[in-house]
mmCIF file with all atom_site columns, C-alpha atoms in Angstrom:
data_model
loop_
_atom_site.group_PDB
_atom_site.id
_atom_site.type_symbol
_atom_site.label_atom_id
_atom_site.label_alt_id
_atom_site.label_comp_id
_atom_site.label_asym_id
_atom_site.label_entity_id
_atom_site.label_seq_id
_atom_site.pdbx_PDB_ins_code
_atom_site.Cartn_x
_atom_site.Cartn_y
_atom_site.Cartn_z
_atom_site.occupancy
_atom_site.B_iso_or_equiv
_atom_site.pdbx_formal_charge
_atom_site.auth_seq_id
_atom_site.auth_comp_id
_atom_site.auth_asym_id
_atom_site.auth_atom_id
_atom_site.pdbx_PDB_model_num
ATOM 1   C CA . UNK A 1 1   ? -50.355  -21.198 26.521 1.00 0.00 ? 1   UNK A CA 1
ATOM 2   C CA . UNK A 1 2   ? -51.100  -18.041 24.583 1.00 0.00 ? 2   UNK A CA 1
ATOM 3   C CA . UNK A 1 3   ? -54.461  -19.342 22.678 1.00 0.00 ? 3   UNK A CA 1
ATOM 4   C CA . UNK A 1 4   ? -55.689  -21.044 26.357 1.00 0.00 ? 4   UNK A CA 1
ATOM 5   C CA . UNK A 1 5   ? -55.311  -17.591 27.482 1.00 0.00 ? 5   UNK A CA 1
ATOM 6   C CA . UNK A 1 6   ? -57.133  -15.835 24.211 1.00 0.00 ? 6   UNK A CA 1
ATOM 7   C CA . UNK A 1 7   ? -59.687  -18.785 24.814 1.00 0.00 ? 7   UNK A CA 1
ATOM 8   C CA . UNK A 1 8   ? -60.097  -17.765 28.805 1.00 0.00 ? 8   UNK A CA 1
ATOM 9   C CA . UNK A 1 9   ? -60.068  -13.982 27.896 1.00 0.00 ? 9   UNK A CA 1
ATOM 10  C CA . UNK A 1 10  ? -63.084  -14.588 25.188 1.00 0.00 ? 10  UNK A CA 1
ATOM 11  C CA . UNK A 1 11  ? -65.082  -16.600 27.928 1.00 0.00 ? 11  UNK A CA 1
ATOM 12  C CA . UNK A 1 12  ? -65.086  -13.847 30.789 1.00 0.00 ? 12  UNK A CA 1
ATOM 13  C CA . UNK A 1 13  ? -67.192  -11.866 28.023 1.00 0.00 ? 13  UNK A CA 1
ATOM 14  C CA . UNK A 1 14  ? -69.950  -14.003 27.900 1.00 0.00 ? 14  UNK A CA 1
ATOM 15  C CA . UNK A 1 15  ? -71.326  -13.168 31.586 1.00 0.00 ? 15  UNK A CA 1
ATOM 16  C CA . UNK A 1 16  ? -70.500  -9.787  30.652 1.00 0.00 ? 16  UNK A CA 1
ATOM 17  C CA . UNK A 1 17  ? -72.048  -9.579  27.158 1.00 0.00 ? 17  UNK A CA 1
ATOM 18  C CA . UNK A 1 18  ? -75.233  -11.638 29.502 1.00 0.00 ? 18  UNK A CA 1
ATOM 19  C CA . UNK A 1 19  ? -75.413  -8.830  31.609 1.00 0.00 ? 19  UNK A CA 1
ATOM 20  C CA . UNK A 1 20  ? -75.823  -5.828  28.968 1.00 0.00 ? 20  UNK A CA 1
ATOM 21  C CA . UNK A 1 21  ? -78.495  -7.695  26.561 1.00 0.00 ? 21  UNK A CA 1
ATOM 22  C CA . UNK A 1 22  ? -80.290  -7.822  29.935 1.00 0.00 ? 22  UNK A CA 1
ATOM 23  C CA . UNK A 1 23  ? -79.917  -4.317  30.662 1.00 0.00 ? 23  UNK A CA 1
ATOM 24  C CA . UNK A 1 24  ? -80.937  -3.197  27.499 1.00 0.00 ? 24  UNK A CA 1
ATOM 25  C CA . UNK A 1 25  ? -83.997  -5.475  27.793 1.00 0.00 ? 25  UNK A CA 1
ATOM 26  C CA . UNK A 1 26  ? -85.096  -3.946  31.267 1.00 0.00 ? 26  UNK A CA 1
ATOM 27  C CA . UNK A 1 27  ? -84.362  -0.469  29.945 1.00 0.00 ? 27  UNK A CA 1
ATOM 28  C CA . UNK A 1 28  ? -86.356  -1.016  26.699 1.00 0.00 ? 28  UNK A CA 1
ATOM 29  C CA . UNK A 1 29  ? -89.277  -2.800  28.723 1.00 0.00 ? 29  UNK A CA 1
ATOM 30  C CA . UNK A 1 30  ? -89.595  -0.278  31.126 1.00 0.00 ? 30  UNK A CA 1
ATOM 31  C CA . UNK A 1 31  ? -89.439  2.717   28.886 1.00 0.00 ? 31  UNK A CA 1
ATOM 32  C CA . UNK A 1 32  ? -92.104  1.311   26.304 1.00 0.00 ? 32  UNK A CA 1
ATOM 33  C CA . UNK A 1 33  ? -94.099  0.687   29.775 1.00 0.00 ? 33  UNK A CA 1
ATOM 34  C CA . UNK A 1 34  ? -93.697  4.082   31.037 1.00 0.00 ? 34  UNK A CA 1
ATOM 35  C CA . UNK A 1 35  ? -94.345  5.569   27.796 1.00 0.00 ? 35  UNK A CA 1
ATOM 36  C CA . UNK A 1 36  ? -97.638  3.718   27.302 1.00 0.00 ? 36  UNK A CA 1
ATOM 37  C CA . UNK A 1 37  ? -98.982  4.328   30.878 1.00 0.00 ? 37  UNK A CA 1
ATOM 38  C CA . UNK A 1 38  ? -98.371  7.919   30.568 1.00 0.00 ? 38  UNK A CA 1
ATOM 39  C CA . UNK A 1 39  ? -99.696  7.902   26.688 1.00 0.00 ? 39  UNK A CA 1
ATOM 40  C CA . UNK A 1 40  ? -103.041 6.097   27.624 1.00 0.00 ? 40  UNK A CA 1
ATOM 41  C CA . UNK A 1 41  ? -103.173 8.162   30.848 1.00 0.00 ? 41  UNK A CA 1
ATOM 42  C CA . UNK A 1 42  ? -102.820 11.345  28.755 1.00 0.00 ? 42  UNK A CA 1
ATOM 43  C CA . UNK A 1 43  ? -105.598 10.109  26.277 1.00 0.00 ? 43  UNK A CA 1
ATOM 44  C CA . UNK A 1 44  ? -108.200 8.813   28.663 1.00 0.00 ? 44  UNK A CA 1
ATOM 45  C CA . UNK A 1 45  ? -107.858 12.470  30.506 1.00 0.00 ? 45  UNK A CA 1
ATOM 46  C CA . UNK A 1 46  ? -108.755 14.150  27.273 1.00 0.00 ? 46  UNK A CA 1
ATOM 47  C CA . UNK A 1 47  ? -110.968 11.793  26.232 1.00 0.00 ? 47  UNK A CA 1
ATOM 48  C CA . UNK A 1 48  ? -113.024 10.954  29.308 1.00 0.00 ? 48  UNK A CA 1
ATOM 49  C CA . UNK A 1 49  ? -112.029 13.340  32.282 1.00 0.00 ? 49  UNK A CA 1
ATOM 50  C CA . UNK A 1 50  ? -110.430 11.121  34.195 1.00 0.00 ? 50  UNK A CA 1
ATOM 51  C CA . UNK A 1 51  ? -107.255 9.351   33.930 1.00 0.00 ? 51  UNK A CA 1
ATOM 52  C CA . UNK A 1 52  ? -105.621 5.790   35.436 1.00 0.00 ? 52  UNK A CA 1
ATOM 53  C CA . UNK A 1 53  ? -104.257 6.433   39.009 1.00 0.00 ? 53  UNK A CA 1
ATOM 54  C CA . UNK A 1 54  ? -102.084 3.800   38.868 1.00 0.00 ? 54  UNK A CA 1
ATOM 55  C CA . UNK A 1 55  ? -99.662  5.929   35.557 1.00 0.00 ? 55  UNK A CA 1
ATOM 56  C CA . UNK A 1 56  ? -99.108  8.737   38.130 1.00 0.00 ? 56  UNK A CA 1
ATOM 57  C CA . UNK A 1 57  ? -97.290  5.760   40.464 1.00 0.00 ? 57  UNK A CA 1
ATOM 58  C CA . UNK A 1 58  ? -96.232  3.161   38.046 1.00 0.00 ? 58  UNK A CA 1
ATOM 59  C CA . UNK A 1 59  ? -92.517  5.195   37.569 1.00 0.00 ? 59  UNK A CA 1
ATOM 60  C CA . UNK A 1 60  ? -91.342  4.265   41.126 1.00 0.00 ? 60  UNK A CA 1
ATOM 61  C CA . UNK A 1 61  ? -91.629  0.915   40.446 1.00 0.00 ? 61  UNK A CA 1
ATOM 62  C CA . UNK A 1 62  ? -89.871  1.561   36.550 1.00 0.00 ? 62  UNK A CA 1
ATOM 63  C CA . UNK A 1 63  ? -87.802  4.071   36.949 1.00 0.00 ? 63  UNK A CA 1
ATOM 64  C CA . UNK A 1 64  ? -85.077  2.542   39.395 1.00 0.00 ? 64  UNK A CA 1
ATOM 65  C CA . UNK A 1 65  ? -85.547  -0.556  37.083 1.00 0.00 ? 65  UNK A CA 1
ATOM 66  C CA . UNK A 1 66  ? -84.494  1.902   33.983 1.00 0.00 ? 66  UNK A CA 1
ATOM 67  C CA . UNK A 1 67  ? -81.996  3.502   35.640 1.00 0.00 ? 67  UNK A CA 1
ATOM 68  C CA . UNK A 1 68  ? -80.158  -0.057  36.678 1.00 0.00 ? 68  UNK A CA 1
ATOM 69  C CA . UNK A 1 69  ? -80.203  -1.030  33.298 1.00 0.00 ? 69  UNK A CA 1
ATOM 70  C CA . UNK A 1 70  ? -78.434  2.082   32.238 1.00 0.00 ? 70  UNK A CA 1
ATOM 71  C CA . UNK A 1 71  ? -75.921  1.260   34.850 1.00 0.00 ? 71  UNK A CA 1
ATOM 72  C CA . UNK A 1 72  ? -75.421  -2.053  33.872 1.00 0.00 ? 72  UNK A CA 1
ATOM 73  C CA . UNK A 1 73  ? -75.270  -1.325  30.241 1.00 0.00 ? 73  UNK A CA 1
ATOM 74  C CA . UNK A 1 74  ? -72.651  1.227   30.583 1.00 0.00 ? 74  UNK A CA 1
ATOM 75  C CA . UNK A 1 75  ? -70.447  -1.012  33.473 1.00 0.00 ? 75  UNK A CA 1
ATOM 76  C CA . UNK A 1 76  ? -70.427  -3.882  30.628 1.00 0.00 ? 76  UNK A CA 1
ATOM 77  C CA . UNK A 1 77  ? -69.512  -1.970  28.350 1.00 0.00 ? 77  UNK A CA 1
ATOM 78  C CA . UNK A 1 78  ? -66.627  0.120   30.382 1.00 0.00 ? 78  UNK A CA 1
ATOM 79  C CA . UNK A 1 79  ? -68.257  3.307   29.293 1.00 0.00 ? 79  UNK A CA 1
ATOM 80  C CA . UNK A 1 80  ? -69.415  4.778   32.737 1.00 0.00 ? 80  UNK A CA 1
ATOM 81  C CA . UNK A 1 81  ? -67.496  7.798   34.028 1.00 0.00 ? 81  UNK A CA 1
ATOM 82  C CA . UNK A 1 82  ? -64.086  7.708   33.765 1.00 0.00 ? 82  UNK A CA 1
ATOM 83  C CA . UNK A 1 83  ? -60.648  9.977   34.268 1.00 0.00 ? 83  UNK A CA 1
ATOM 84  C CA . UNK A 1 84  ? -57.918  8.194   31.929 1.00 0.00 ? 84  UNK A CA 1
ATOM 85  C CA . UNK A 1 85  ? -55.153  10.777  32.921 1.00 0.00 ? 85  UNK A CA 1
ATOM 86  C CA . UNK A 1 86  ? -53.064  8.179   34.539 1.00 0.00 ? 86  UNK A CA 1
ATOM 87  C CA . UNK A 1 87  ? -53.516  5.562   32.830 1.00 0.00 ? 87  UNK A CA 1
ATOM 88  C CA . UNK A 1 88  ? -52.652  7.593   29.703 1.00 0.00 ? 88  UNK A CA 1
ATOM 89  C CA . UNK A 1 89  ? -49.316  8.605   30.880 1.00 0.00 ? 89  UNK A CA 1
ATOM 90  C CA . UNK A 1 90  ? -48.425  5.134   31.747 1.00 0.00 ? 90  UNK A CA 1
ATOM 91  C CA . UNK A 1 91  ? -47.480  1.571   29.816 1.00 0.00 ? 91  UNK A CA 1
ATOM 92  C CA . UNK A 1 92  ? -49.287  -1.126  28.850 1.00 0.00 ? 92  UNK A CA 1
ATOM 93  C CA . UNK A 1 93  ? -48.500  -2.754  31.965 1.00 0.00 ? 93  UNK A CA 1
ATOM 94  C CA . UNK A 1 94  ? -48.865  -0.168  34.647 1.00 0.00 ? 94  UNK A CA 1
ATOM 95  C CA . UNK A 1 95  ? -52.674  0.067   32.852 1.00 0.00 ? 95  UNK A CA 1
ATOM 96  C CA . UNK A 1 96  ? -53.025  -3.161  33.366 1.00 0.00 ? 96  UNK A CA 1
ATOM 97  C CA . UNK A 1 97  ? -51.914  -2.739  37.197 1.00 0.00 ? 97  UNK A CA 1
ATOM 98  C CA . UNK A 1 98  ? -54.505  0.445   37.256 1.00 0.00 ? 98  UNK A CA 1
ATOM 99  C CA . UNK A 1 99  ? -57.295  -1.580  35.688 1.00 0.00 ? 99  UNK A CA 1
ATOM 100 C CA . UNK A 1 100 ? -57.136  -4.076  38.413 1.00 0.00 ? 100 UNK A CA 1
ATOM 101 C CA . UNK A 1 101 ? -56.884  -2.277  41.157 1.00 0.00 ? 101 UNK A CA 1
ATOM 102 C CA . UNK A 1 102 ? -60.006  0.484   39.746 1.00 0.00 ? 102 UNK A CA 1
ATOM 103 C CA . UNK A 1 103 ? -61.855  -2.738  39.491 1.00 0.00 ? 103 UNK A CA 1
ATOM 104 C CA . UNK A 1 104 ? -61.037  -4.205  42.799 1.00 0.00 ? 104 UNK A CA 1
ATOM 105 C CA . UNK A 1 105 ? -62.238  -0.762  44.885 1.00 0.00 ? 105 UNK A CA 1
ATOM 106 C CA . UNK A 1 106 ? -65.544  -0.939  42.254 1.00 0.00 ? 106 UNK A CA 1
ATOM 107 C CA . UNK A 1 107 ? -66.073  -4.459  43.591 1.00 0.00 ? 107 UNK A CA 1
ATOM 108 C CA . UNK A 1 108 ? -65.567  -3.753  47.204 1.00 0.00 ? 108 UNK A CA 1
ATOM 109 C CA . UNK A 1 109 ? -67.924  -0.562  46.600 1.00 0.00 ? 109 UNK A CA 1
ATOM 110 C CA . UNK A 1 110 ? -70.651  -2.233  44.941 1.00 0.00 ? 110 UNK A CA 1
ATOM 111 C CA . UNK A 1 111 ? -70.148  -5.362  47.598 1.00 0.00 ? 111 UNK A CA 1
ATOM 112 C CA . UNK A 1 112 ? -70.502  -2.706  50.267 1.00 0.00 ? 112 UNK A CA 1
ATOM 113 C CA . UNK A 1 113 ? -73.456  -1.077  48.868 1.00 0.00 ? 113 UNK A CA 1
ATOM 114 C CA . UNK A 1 114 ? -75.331  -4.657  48.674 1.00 0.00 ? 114 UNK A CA 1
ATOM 115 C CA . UNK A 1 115 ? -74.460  -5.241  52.230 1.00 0.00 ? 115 UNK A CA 1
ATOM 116 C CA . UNK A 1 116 ? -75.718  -1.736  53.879 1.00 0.00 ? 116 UNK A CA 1
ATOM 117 C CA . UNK A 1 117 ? -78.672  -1.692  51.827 1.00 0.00 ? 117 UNK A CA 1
ATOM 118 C CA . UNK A 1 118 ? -80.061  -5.064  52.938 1.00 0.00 ? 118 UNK A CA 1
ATOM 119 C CA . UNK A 1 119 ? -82.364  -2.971  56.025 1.00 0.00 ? 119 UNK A CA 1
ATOM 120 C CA . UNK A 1 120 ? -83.779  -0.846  53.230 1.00 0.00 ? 120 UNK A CA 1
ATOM 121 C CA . UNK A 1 121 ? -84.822  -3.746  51.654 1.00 0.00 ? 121 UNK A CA 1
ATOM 122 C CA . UNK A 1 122 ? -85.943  -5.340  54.374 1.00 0.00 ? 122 UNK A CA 1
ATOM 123 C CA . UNK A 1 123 ? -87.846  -2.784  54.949 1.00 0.00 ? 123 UNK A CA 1
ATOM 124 C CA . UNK A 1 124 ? -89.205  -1.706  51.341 1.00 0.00 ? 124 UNK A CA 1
ATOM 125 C CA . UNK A 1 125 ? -90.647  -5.281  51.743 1.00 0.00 ? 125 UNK A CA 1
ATOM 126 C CA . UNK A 1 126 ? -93.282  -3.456  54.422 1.00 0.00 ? 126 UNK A CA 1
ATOM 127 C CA . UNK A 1 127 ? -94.095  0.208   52.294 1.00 0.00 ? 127 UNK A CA 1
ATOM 128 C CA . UNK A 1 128 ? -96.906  -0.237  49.795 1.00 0.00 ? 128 UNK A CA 1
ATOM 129 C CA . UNK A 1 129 ? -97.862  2.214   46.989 1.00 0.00 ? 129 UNK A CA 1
ATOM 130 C CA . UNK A 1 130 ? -101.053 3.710   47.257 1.00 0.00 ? 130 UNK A CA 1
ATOM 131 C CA . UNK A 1 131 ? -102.871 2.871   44.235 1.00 0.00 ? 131 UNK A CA 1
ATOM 132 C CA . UNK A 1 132 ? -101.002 -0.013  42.845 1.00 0.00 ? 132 UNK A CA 1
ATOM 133 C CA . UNK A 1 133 ? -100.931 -1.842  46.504 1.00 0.00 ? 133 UNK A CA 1
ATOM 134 C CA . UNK A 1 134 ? -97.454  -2.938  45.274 1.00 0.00 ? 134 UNK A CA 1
ATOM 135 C CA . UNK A 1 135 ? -94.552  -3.674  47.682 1.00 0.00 ? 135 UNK A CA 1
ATOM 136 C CA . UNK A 1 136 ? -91.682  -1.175  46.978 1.00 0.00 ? 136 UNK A CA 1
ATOM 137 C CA . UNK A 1 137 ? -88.959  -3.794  47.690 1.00 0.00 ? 137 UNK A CA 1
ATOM 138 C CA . UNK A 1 138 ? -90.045  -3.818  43.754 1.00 0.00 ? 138 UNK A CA 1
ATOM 139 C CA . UNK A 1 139 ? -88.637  -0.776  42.744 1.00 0.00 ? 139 UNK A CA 1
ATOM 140 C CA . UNK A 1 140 ? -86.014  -1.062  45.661 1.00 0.00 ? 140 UNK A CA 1
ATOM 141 C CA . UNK A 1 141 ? -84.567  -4.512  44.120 1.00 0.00 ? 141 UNK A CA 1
ATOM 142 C CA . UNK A 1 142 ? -83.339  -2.272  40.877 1.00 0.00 ? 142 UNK A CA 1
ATOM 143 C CA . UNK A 1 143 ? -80.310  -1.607  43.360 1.00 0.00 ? 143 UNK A CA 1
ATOM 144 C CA . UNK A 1 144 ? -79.655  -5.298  44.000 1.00 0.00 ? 144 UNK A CA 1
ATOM 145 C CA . UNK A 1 145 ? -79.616  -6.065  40.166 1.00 0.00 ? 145 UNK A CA 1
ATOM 146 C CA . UNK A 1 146 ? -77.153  -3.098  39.616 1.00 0.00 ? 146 UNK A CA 1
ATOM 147 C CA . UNK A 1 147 ? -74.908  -3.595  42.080 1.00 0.00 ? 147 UNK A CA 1
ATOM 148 C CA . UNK A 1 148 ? -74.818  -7.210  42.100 1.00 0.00 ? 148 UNK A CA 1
ATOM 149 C CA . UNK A 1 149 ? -73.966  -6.925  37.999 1.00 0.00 ? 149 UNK A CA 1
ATOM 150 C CA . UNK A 1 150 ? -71.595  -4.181  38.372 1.00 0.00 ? 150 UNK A CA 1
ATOM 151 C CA . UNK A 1 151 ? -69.693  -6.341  40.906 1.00 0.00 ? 151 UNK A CA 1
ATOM 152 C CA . UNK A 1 152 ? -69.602  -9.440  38.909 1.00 0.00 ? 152 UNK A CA 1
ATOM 153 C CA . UNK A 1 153 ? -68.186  -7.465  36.017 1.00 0.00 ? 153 UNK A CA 1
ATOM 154 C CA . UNK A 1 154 ? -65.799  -6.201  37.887 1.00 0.00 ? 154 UNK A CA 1
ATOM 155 C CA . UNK A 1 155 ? -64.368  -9.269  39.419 1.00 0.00 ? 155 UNK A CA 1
ATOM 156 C CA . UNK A 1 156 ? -64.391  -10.385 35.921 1.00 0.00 ? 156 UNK A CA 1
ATOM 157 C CA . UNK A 1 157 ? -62.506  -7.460  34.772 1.00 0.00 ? 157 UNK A CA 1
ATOM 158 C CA . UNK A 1 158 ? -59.865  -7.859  37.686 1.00 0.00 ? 158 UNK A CA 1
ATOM 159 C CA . UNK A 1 159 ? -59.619  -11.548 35.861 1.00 0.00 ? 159 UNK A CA 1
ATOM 160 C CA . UNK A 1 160 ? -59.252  -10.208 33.077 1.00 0.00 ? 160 UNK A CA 1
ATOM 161 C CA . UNK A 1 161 ? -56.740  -7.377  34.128 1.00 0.00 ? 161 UNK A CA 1
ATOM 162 C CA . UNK A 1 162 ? -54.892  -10.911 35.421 1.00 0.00 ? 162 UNK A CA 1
ATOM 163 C CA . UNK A 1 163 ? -54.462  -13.146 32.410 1.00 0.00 ? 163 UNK A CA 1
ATOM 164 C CA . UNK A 1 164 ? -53.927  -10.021 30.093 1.00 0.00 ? 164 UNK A CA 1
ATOM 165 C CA . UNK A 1 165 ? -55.659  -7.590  28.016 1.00 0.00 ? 165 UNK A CA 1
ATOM 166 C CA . UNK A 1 166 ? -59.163  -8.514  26.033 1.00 0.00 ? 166 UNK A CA 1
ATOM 167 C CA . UNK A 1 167 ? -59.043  -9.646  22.487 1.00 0.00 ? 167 UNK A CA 1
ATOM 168 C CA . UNK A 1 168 ? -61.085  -7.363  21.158 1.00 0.00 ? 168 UNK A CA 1
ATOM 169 C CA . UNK A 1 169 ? -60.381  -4.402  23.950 1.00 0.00 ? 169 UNK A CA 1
ATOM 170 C CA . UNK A 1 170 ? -60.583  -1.280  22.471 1.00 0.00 ? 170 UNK A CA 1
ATOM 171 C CA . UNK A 1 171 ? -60.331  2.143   23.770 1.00 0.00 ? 171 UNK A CA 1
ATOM 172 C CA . UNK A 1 172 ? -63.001  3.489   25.590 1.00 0.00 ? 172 UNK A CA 1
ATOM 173 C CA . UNK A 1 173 ? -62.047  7.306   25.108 1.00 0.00 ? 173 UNK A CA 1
ATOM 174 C CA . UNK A 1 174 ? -63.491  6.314   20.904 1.00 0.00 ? 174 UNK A CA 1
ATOM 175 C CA . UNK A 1 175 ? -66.726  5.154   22.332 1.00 0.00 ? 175 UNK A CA 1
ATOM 176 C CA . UNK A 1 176 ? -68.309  7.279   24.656 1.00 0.00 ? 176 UNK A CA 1
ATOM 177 C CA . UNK A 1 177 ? -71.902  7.404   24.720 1.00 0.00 ? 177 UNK A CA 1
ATOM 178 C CA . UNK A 1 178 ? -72.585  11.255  24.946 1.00 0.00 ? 178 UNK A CA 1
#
């Protein structure tokens, strides 16, 4: 029962482990994108007088997209802003109980945020950027992808919280990323 458990634990990492690799790979892509528009902006204004008006509009298209892979990043890897106070003072158990129910209002929060966003998507799908002539529902959709992946690994961290603690948990206090 114990190693069907261990085996059910290691699988609710994969989707997780899914999620980060892709939001390093959207904030790697973006920044090297960002960086280059600005560099060859920077360049051709030096060089030539005039620069690409599309660099001075390209970041609000990227820069939601970087910011929701930070997110997603730090959700998977339960390093986003926490207080452990309580759970600190309490047993293994009572964490447990914590965990799950942190997790469950995190779900219902980033549910709710998907839900009462869907008119401001709706309507990004209408706003164009100047230069670019690109829809903003493209920058806009950075919320979907953050939410949306912050929920899933939460409802997989509630399943977790369920079945027992992760093989390979560790304590998040001894890898913080500031």
């Amino acid at each position: 029962m114990e190693d069907r458990a261990h085996a059910l634990s290691r699988s609710l990492r994969v989707p997780v482990t899914v999620l980060e690799w892709s939001g390093k790979l959207i904030a790697a892509v973006t920044l090297v994108s960002m960086f280059g528009a600005l560099f060859v902006n920077v360049v051709l204004r030096y060089a030539v007088g005039s620069g690409i008006p599309w660099a001075y509009e390209i970041h609000a298209v990227l820069l939601p997209w970087l910011v929701a892979g930070g997110i997603v990043i730090a959700a998977a890897r339960g390093q986003n802003i926490s207080i452990s106070l309580l759970p600190d003072m309490t047993g293994p158990q009572a964490r447990r109980i914590i965990l799950v129910m942190v997790n469950l209002i995190i779900l219902v929060i980033a549910v709710s945020v998907l839900w009462s966003s869907q008119p401001i998507l709706r309507a990004s799908q209408f706003q164009r950027l100047s230069t670019l002539g690109i829809k903003q529902v493209w920058g806009y959709s950075s919320l979907v992808y953050a939410f949306a992946a912050m929920a899933v690994i939460a409802a997989l961290d509630v399943a977790q919280g369920l079945i027992g603690p992760a093989p390979e948990a560790q304590d998040p206090t001894k890898s913080s990323l500031s």
